[in-house]
Coordinates of C-alpha atoms in Angstrom, one line a residue:
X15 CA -4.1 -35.2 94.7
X16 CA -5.5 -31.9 93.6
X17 CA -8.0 -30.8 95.5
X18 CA -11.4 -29.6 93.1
X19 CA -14.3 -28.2 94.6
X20 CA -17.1 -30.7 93.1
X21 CA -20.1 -29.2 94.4
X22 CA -22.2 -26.7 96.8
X23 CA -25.2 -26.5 98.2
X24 CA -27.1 -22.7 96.9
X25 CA -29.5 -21.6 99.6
X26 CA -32.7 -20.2 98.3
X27 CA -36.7 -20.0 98.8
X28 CA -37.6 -21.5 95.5
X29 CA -35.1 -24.5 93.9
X30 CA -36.1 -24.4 90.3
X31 CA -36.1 -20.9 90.4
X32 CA -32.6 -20.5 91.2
X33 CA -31.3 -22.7 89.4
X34 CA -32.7 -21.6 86.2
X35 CA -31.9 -18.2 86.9
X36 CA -28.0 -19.2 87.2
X37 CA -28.2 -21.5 84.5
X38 CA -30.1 -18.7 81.9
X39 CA -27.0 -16.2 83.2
X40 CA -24.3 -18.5 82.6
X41 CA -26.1 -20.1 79.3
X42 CA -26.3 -23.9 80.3
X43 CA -29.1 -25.7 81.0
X44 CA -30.4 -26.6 84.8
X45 CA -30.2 -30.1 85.6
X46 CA -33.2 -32.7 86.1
X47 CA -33.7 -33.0 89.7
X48 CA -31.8 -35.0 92.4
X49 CA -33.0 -35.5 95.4
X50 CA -34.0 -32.7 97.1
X51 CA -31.4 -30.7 94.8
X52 CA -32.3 -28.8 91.2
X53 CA -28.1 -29.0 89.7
X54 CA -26.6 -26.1 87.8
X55 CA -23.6 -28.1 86.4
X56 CA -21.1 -25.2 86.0
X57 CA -18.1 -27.1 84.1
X58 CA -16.7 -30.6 84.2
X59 CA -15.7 -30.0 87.5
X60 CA -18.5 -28.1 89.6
X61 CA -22.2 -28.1 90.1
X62 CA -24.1 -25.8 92.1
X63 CA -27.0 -27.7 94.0
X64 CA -29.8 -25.4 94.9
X65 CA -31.8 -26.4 98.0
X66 CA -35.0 -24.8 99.3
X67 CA -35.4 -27.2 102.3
X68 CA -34.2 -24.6 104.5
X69 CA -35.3 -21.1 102.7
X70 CA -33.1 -18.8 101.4
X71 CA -29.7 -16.9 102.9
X72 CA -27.8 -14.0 101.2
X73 CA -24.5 -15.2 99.4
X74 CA -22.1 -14.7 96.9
X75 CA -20.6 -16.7 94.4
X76 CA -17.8 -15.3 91.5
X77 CA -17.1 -16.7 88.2
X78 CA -14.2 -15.7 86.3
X79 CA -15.6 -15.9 82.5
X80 CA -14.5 -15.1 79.3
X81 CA -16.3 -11.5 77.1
X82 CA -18.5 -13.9 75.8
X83 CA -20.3 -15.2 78.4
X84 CA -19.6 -11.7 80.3
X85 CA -21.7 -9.9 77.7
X86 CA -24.4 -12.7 77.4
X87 CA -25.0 -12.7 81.2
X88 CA -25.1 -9.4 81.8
X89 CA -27.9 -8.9 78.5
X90 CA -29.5 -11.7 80.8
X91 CA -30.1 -10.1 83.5
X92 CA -30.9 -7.0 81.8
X93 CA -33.5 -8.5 79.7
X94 CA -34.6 -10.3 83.2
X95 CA -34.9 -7.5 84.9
X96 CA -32.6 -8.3 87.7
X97 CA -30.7 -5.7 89.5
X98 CA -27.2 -5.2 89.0
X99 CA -24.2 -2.9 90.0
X100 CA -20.4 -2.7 89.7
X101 CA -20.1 -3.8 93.5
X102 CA -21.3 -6.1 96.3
X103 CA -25.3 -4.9 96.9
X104 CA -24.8 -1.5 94.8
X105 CA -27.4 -1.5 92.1
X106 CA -25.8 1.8 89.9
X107 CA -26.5 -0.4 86.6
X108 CA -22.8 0.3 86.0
X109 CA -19.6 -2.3 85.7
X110 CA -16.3 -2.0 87.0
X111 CA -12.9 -2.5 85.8
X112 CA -11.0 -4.4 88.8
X113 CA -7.8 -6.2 87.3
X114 CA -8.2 -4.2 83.8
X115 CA -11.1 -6.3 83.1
X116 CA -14.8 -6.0 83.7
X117 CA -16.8 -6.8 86.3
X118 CA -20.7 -7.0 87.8
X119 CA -22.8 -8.6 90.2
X120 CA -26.0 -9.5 89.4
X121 CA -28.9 -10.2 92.6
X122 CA -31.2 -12.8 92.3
X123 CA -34.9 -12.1 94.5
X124 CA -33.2 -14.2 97.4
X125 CA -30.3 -11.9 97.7
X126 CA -27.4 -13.6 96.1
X127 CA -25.0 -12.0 94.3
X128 CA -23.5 -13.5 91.2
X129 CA -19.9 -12.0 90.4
X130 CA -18.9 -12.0 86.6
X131 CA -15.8 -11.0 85.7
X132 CA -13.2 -11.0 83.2
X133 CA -10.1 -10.7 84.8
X134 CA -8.8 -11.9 88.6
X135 CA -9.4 -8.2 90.6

């Protein structure tokens, strides 16, 4: 059987929050509730359940990603106002080029960081 992570519980102080700001970066739509969960579903394979039970807790989470969606989440979270860098907590407003492709993380108010990028570092 091949293993495929299905889905993981996202941390954070507000649930509908979160998940809409992952789902406006990544251009899907946040699912209806479930449970105590608001569902980013992430592709056919993954969702993303965020949780504010518990408040939040720093984390990171990487998405390899086409240009496309690259460009459209990065105009996101500039049009957001979100802070952003070309590494882990460094907010120069500048991407990288790791693996000859292009790279950002993006932090959301509960201090997660979303990696885009385009090619495996």
């Amino acid at each position: 059987m091949t293993i495929v992570l299905n889905h993981t519980i996202v941390p954070v102080g507000d649930r509908h929050r979160g998940a809409r700001l992952l789902a406006g970066l990544l251009g899907v739509e946040a699912g209806d509730p479930a449970g105590p969960f608001a569902p980013v579903r992430v592709n056919a394979d993954l969702t993303l359940d965020f949780d504010d039970r518990l408040g939040a807790r720093p984390g990171h989470y990487a998405f390899l990603v086409d240009d496309d969606t690259f460009d459209a989440a990065l105009a996101h979270a500039q049009r957001s106002g979100l802070e952003w860098g070309s590494a882990p907590r460094l907010i120069d407003r500048q991407i990288n080029h790791l693996g000859g492709g292009r790279g950002v993380y993006i932090l959301d108010p509960d201090g997660i960081a979303y990696e885009f990028f385009t090619s495996v570092p």
